[in-house]
Coordinates of C-alpha atoms in Angstrom, one line a residue:
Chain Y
X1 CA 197.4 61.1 151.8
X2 CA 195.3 62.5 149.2
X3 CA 192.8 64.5 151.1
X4 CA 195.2 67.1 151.9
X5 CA 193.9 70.2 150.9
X6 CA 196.0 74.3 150.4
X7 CA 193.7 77.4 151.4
X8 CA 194.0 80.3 149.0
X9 CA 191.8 82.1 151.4
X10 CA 189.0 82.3 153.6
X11 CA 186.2 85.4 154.3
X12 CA 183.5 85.3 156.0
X13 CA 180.1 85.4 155.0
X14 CA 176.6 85.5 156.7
X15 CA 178.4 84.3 159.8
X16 CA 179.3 81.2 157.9
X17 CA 182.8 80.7 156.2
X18 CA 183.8 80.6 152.2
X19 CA 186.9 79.3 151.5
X20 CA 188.7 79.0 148.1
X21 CA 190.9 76.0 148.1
X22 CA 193.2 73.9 146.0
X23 CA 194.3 70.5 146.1
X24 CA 196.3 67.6 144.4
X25 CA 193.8 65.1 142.3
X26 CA 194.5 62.1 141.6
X27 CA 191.8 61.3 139.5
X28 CA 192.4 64.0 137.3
X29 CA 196.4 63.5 137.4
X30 CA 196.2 67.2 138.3
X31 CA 195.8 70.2 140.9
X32 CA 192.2 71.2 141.4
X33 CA 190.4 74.3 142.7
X34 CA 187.6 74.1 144.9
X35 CA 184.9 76.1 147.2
X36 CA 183.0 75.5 150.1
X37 CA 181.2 77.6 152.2
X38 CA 180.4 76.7 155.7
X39 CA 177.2 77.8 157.2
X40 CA 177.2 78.9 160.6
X41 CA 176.0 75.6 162.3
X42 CA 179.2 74.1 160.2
X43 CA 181.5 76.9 162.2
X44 CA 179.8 75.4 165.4
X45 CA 181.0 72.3 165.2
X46 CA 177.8 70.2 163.5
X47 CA 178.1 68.1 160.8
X48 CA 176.0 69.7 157.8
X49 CA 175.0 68.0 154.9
X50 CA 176.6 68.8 151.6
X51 CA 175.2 70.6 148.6
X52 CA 177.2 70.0 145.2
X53 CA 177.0 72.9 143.1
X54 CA 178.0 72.4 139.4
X55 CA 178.9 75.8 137.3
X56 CA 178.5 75.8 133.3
X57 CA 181.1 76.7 130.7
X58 CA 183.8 79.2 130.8
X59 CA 182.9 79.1 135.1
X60 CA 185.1 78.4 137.7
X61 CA 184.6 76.8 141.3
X62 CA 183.9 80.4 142.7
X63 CA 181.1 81.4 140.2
X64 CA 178.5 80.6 142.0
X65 CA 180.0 81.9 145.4
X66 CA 180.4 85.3 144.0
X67 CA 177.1 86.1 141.6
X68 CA 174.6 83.3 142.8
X69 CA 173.1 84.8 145.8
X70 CA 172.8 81.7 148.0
X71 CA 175.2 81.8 150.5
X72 CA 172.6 83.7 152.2
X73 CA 170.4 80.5 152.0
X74 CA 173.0 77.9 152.5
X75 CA 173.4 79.7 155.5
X76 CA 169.9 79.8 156.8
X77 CA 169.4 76.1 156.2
X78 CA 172.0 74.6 157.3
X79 CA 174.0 73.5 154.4
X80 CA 177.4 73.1 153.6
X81 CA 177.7 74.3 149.6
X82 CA 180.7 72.7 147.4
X83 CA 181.6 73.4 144.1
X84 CA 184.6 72.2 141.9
X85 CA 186.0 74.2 139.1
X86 CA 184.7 73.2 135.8
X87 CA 187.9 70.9 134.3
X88 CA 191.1 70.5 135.5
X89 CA 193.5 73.5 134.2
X90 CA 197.0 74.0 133.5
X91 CA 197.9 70.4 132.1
X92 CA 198.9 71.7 128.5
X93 CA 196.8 69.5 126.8
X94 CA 196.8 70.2 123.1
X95 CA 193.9 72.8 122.5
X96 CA 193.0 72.9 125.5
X97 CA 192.8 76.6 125.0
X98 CA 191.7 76.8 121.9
X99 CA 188.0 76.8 122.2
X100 CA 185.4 77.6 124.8
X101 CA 183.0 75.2 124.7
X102 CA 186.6 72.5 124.8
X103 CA 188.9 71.6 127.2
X104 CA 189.6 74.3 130.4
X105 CA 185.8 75.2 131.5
X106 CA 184.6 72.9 129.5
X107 CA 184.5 69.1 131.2
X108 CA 181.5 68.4 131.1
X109 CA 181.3 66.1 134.1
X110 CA 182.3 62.9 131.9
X111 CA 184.7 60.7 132.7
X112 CA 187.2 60.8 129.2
X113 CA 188.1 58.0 127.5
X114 CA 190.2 59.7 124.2
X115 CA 193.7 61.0 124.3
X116 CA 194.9 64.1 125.4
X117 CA 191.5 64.1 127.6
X118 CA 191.7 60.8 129.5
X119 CA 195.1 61.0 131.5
X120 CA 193.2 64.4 133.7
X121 CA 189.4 64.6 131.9
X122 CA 188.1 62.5 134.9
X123 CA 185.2 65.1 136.2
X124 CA 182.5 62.4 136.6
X125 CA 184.7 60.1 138.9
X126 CA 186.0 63.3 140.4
X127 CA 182.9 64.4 141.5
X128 CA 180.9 61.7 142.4
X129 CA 183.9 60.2 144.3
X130 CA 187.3 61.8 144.6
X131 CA 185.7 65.8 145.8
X132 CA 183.3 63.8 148.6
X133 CA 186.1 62.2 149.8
X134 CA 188.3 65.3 150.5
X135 CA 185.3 67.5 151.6
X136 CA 184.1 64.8 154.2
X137 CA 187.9 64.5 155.5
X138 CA 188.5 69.0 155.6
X139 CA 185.0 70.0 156.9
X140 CA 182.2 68.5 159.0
X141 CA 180.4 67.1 156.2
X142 CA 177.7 64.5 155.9
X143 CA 178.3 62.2 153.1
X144 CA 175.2 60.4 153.7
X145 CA 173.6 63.9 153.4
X146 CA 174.2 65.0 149.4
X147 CA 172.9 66.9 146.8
X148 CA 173.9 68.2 143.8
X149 CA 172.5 70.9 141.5
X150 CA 174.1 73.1 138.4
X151 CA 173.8 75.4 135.8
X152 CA 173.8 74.8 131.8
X153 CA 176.7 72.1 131.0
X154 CA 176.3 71.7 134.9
X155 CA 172.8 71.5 135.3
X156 CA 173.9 68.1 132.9
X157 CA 176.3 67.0 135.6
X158 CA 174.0 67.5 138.4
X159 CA 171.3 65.3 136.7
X160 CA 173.7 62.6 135.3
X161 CA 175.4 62.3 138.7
X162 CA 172.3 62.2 140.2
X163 CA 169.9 59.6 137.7
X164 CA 173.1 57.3 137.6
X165 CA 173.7 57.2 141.9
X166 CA 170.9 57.5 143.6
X167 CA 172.7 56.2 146.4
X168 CA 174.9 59.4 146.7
X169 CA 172.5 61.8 145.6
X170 CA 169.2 62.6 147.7
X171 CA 168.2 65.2 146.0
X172 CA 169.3 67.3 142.7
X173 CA 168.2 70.1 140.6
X174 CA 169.0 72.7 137.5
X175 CA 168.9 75.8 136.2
X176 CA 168.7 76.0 132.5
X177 CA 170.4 72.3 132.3
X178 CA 171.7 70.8 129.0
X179 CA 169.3 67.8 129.4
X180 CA 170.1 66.1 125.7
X181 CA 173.7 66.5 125.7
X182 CA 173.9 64.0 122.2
X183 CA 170.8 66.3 120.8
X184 CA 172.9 69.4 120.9
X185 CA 175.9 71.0 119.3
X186 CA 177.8 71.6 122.8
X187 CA 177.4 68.0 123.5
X188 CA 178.1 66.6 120.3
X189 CA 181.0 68.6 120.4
X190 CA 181.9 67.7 123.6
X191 CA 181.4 63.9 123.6
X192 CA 183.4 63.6 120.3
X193 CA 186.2 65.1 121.8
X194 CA 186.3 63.5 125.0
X195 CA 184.8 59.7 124.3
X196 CA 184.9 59.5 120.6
X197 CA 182.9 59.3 117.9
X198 CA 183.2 55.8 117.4
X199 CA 180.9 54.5 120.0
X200 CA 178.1 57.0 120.6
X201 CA 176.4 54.2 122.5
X202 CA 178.5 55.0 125.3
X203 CA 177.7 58.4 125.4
X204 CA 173.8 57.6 126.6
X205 CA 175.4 57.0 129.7
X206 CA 176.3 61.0 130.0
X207 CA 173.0 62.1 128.7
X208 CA 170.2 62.8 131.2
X209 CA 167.2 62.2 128.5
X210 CA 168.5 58.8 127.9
X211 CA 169.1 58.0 131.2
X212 CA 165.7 58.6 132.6
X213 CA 164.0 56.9 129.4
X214 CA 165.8 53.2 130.4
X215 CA 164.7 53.9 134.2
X216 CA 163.4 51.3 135.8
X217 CA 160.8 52.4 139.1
X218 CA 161.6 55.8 138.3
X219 CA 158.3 57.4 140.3
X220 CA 160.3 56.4 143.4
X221 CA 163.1 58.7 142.5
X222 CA 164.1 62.1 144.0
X223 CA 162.3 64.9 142.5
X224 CA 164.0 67.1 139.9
X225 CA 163.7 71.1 140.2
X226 CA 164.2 72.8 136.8
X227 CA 164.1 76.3 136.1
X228 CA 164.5 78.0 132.8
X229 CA 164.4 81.4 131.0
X230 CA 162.5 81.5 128.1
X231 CA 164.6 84.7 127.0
X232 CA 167.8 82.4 127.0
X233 CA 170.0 82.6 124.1
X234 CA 170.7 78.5 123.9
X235 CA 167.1 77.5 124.5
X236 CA 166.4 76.5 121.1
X237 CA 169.6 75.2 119.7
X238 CA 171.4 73.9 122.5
X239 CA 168.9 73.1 125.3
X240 CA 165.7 72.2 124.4
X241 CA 163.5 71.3 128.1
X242 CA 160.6 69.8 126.1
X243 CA 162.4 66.8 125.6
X244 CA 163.8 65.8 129.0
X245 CA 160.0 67.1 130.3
X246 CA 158.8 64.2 127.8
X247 CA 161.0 61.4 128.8
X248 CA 160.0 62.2 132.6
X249 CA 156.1 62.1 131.7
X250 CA 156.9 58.5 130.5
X251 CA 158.8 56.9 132.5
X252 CA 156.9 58.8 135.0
X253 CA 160.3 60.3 136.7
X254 CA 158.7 63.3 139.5
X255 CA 159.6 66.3 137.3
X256 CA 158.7 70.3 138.1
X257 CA 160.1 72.0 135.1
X258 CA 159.3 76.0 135.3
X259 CA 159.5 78.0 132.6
X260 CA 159.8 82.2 133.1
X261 CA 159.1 84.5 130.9
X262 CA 161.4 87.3 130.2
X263 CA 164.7 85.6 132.1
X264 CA 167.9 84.9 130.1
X265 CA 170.9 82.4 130.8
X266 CA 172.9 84.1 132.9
X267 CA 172.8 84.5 136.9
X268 CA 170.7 87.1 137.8
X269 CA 168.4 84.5 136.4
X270 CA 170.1 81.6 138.7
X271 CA 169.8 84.2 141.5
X272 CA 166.5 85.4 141.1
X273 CA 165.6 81.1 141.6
X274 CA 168.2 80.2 144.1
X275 CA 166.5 80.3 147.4
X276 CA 163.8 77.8 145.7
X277 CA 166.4 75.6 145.1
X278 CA 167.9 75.5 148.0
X279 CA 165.0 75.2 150.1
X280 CA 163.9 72.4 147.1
X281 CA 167.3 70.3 148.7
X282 CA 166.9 71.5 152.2
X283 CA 163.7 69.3 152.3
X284 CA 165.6 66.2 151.3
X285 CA 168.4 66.8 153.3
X286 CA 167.8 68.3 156.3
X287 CA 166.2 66.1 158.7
X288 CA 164.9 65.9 162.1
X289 CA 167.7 66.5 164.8
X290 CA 169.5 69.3 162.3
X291 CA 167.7 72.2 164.0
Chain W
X1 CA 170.6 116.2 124.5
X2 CA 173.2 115.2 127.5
X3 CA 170.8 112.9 128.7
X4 CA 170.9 109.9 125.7
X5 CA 172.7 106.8 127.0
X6 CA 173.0 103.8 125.0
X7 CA 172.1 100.7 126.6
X8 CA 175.0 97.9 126.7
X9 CA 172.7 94.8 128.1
X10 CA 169.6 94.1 130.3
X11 CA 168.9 91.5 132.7
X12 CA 165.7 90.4 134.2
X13 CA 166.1 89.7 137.5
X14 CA 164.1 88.9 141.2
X15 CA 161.1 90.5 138.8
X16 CA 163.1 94.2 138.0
X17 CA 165.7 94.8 135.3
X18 CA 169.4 95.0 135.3
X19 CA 171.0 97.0 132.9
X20 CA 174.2 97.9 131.8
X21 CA 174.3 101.8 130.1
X22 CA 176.5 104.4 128.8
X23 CA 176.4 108.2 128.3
X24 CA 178.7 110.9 127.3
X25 CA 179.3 112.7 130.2
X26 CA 179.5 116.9 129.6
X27 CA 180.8 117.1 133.1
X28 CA 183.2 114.6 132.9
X29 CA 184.0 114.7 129.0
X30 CA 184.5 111.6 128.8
X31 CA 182.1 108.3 128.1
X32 CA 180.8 106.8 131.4
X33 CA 179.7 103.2 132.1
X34 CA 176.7 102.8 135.0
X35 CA 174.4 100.3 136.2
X36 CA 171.1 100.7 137.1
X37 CA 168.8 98.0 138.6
X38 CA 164.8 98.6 138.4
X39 CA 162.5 97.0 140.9
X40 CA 159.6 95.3 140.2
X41 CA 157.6 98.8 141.2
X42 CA 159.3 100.6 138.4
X43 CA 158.4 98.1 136.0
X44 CA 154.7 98.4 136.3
X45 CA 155.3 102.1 135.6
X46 CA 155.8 103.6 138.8
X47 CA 158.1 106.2 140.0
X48 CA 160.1 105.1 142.4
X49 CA 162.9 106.3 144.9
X50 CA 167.1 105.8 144.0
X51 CA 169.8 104.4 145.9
X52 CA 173.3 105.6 144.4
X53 CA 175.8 102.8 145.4
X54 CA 179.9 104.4 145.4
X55 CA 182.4 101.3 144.7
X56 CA 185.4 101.5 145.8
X57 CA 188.8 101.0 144.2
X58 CA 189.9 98.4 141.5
X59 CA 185.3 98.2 140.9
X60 CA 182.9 99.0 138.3
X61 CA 179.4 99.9 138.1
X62 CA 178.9 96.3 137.7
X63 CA 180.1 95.5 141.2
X64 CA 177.7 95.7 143.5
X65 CA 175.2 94.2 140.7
X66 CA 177.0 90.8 140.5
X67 CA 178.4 90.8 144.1
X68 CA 176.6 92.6 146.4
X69 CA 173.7 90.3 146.9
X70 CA 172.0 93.8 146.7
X71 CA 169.1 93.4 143.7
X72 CA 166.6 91.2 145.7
X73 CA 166.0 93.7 148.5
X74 CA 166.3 96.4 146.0
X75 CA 163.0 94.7 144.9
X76 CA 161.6 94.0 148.0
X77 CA 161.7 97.5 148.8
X78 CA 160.9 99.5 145.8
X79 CA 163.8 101.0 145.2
X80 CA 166.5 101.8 142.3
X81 CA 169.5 101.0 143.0
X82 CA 171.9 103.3 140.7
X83 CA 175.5 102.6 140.4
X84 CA 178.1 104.8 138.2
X85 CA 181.6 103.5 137.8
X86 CA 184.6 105.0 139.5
X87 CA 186.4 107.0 137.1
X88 CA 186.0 108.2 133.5
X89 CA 188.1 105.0 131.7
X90 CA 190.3 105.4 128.2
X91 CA 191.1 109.7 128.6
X92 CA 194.5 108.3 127.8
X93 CA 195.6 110.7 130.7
X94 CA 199.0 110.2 131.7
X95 CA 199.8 107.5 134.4
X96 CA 196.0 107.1 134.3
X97 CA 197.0 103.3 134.6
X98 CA 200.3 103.1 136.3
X99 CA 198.6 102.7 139.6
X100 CA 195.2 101.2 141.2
X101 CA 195.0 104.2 144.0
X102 CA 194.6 106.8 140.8
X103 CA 193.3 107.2 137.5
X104 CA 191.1 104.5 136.3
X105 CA 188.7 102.8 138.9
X106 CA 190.6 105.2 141.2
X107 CA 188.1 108.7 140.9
X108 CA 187.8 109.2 144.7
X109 CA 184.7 110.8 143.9
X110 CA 186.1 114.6 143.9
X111 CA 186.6 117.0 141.1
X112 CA 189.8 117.1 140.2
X113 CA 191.4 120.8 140.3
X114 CA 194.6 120.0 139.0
X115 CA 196.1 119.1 135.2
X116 CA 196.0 116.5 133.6
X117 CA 193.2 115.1 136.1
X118 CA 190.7 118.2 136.0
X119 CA 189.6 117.9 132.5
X120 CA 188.4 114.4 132.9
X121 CA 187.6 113.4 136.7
X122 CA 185.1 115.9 138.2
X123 CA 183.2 112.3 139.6
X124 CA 181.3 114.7 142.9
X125 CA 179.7 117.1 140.6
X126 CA 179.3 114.0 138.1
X127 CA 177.4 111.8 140.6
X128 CA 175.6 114.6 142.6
X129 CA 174.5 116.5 139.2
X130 CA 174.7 114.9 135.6
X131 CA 174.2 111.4 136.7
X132 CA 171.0 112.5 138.6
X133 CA 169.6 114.0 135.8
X134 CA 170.3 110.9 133.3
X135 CA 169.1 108.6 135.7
X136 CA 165.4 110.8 136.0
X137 CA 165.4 111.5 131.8
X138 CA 165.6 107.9 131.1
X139 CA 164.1 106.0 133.9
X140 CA 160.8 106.3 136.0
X141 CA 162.8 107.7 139.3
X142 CA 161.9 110.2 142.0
X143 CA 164.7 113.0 142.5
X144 CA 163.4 114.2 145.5
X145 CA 163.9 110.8 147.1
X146 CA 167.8 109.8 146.8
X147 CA 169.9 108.3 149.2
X148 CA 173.4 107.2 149.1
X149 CA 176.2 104.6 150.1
X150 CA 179.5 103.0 149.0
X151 CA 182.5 101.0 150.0
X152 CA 185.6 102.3 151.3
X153 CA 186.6 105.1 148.9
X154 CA 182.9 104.8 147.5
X155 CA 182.3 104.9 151.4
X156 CA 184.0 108.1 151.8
X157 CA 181.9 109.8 148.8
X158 CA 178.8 108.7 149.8
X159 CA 179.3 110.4 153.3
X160 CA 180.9 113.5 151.8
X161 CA 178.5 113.7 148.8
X162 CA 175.5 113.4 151.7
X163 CA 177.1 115.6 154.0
X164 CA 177.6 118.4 151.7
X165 CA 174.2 118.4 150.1
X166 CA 171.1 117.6 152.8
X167 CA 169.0 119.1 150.2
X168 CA 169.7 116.0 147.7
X169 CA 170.8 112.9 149.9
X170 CA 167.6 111.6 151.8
X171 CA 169.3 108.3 153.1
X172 CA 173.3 108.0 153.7
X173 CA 175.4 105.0 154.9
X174 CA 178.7 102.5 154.1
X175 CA 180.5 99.6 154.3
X176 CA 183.9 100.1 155.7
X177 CA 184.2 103.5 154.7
X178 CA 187.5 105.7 154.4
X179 CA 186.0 108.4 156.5
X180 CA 189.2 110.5 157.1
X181 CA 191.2 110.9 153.8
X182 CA 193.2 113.3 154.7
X183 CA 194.8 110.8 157.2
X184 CA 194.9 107.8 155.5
X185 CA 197.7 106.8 152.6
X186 CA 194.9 106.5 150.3
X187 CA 193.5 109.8 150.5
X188 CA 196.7 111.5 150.5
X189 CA 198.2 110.2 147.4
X190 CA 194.3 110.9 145.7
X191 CA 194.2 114.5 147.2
X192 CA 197.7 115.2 146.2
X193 CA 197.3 114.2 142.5
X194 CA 193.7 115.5 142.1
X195 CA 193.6 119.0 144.6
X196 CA 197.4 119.6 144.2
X197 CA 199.9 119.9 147.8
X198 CA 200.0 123.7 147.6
X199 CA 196.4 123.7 149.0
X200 CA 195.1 121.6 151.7
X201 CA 192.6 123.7 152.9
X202 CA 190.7 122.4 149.8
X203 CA 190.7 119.0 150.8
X204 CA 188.9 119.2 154.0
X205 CA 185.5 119.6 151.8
X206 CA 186.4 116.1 150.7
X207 CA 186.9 114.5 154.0
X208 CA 183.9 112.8 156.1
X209 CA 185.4 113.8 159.6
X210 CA 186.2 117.4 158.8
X211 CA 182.8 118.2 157.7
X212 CA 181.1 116.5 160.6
X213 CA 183.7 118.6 163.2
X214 CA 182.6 122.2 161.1
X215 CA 178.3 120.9 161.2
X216 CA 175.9 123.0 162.9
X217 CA 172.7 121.4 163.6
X218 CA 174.1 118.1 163.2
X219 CA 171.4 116.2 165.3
X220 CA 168.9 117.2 162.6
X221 CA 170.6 115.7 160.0
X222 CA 170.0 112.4 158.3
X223 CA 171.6 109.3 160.7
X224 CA 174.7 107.3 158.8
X225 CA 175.1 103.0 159.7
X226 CA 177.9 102.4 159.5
X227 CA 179.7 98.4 159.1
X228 CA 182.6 97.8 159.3
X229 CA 184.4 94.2 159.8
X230 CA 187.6 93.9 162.2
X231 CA 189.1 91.3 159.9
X232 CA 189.4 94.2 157.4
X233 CA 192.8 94.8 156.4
X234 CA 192.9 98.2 155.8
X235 CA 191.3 98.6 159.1
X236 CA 194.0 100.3 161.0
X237 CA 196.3 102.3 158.4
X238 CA 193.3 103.4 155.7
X239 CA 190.1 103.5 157.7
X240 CA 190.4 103.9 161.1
X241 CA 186.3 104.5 161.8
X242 CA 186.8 106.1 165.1
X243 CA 187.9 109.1 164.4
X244 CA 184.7 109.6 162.9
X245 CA 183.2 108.2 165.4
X246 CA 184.6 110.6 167.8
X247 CA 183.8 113.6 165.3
X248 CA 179.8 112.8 165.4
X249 CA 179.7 112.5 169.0
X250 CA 181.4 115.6 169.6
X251 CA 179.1 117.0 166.6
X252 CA 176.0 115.1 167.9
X253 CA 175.6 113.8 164.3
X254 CA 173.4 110.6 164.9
X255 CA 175.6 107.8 163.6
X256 CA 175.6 103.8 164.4
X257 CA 179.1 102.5 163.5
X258 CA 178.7 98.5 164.1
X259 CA 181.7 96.7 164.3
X260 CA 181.6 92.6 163.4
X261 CA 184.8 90.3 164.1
X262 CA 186.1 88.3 161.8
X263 CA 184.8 89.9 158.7
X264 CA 187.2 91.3 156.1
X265 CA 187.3 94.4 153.8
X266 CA 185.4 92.7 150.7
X267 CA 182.2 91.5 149.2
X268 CA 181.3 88.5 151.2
X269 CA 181.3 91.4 154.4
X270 CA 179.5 93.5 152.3
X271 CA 176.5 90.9 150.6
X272 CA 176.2 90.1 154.7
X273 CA 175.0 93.7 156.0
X274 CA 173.6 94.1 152.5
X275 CA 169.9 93.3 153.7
X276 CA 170.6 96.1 156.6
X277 CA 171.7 98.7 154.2
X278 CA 168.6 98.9 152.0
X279 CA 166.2 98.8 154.5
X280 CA 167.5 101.8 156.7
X281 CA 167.3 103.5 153.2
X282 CA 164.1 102.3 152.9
X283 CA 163.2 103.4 155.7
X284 CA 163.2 107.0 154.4
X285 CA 162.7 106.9 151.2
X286 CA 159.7 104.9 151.0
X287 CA 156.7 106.7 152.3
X288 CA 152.9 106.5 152.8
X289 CA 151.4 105.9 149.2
X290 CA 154.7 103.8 147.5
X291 CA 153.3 100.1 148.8

């Protein structure tokens, strides 16, 4: 049985639930962390649809729970918000501490294919697969009901997941996303580590620029929501909008990217945006009958 | 020049600023850390009214910033929201660390009359005085409109710090506030250490209920909400709200003490009522002329 889940605790919030919880991945080889709040039509019994919220480096599962300022929203529209932690932790990988932007919060949502990193670097398949599974057999989830959205290194995961299964994801969106992963020092880094710098071509397949300039019909796609501070420390080096915003415009992928003046990377920014976002899936994912 | 403080970070946010500040405190003499958050209002250059937030044990002036899903209605409303931390930090005061109900993060919002305490943690004439007039030097803020709340022991100095001074304190309220030191565990070990045992009398100015039982025109005076969750678990050997409750209605004080099942003594409770808080602040210190 590997949907068995441990709760660390549970509090209630905006009559909804939040729960930290743990469990035993086998995709990862390891014990992960997760959170979930409920919102109150959740506590009454409905199925809800599921919101996948991805946090960026150095964050944990409860990140967003604590500083983003939408369990207020999840609560109002109905939606049941999910976020893993950002790698597995604890393995005793070699260097696994050793570096911030490497290793413990620091997966970026690939799935690894290099030793130490492949035997419990599996975030991708975790994600997209092993989390839904475990989420739809603990709490009165909708599978057919997801999105996914995230900040930074997972605002990357959040579109990745989302370009390469649109038949998970029905909706998806960013804050201040790292959209060229293999344009950037934290992906270069990251990629090298974790699929080797032998064959970069298999990296395109993690990297949301690339993704979107091979798409085939991409005007029928969900619409992408990104929002980003043009006070933020990593725009220039490290995240760079202009070029994701250019591959959309040709492949003519449905993008609204926002750009604020004044707002840096951190989350009073995310908070400031949230409740966009959230109403941005709600529209996708809430349907007739939800009420 | 008492009034300098050097600023640690700013953060835009739902259209105001964050910030993170420091100061050398005369009354304290010590350095003190405090938030401030300023709405959108006092950005365009206006005065505007404060709300002085009290954390309560183990927090930080950075508490109710990240957690308390407090800043958007702060900007909705027009008002800053002022938050000093709970104790002077790094006097090197002996035991100052040994324990988490005293010293550090542990101030109880009373000035200390006892070695080695006194020299350093005089936080009611530091949050009621100095603070006040650092916060009106340095930002566009209206003295004559301040109101008050807190959490638990940051509960029970917003009530006596609004109790004792009608002249200052517009607006008063808290989230599961420790309204009865002098009975609770908490506020007997605090007392002890920071008023000395020889002299109890001296504590009663530092106790919610005890000030309420002594008030003379108590009707007239500025109404306290009060929230408080029955999932807390300090509920029945810290807190016990109904002896307050008891001591306003024999007073006449106007107080509404709302009790919620199933909510618990921390944030997620707190971010929930948030919304509730700021407006019945607002509602008094906001007038004709501040739209």
């Amino acid at each position: 049985m590997y949907t068995a889940i441990h709760t660390i605790s549970q509090h209630k919030c905006f009559g909804g639930r939040l729960g930290y919880y743990s469990h035993n991945s086998k995709v990862n080889g390891a014990p992960m962390r997760f959170s979930v709040y409920q919102p109150p039509r959740a506590m009454r019994g409905r199925r809800v649809p599921i919101l996948v919220y991805l946090a960026g480096l150095t964050c944990t599962d409860e990140t967003i729970m604590i500083k983003g300022a939408a369990l207020r929203h999840a609560a109002d529209n109905g939606l049941m918000l999910v976020s893993p932690d950002t790698s597995p932790r604890g393995c005793n990988l070699p260097g696994e501490t050793d570096d911030w932007e490497l290793g413990i919060g620091a997966g970026f949502y690939v799935d690894a294919s290099r030793e130490p990193w492949s035997s419990h670097y599996q975030m991708y398949s975790y994600v997209t697969s092993e989390l839904t599974d475990v989420i739809c057999a603990n709490f009165p989830a909708r599978r057919e009901r997801q999105g996914i959205f995230g900040h930074s290194m997972g605002g990357h995961g959040a579109l990745v997941m989302a370009l390469r299964n649109p038949d998970i994801y029905v909706s998806v969106s960013a804050f201040a996303p790292l959209v060229a992963p293999i344009q950037s020092p934290w992906g270069e880094k990251a990629f090298s580590a974790y699929l080797g710098d032998e064959d970069r071509e298999a990296w395109r397949a993690y990297d949301a620029t690339e993704l979107v300039r091979k798409m085939e019909n991409a005007a029928d796609r969900p619409p992408i929501l990104i929002d980003q501070g043009m006070a933020d420390q990593f725009l220039d080096v490290q995240l760079h909008p202009h070029v994701f915003e250019d591959a959309c415009r040709e492949a003519g992928y449905p993008l609204t990217l926002r750009r604020h003046e004044g707002y840096d990377h951190g989350y009073f920014f995310i908070a400031t945006f949230m409740e966009d976002h959230i109403r941005h899936h709600a529209a996708r994912l809430v349907g007739p009958g939800d009420g």
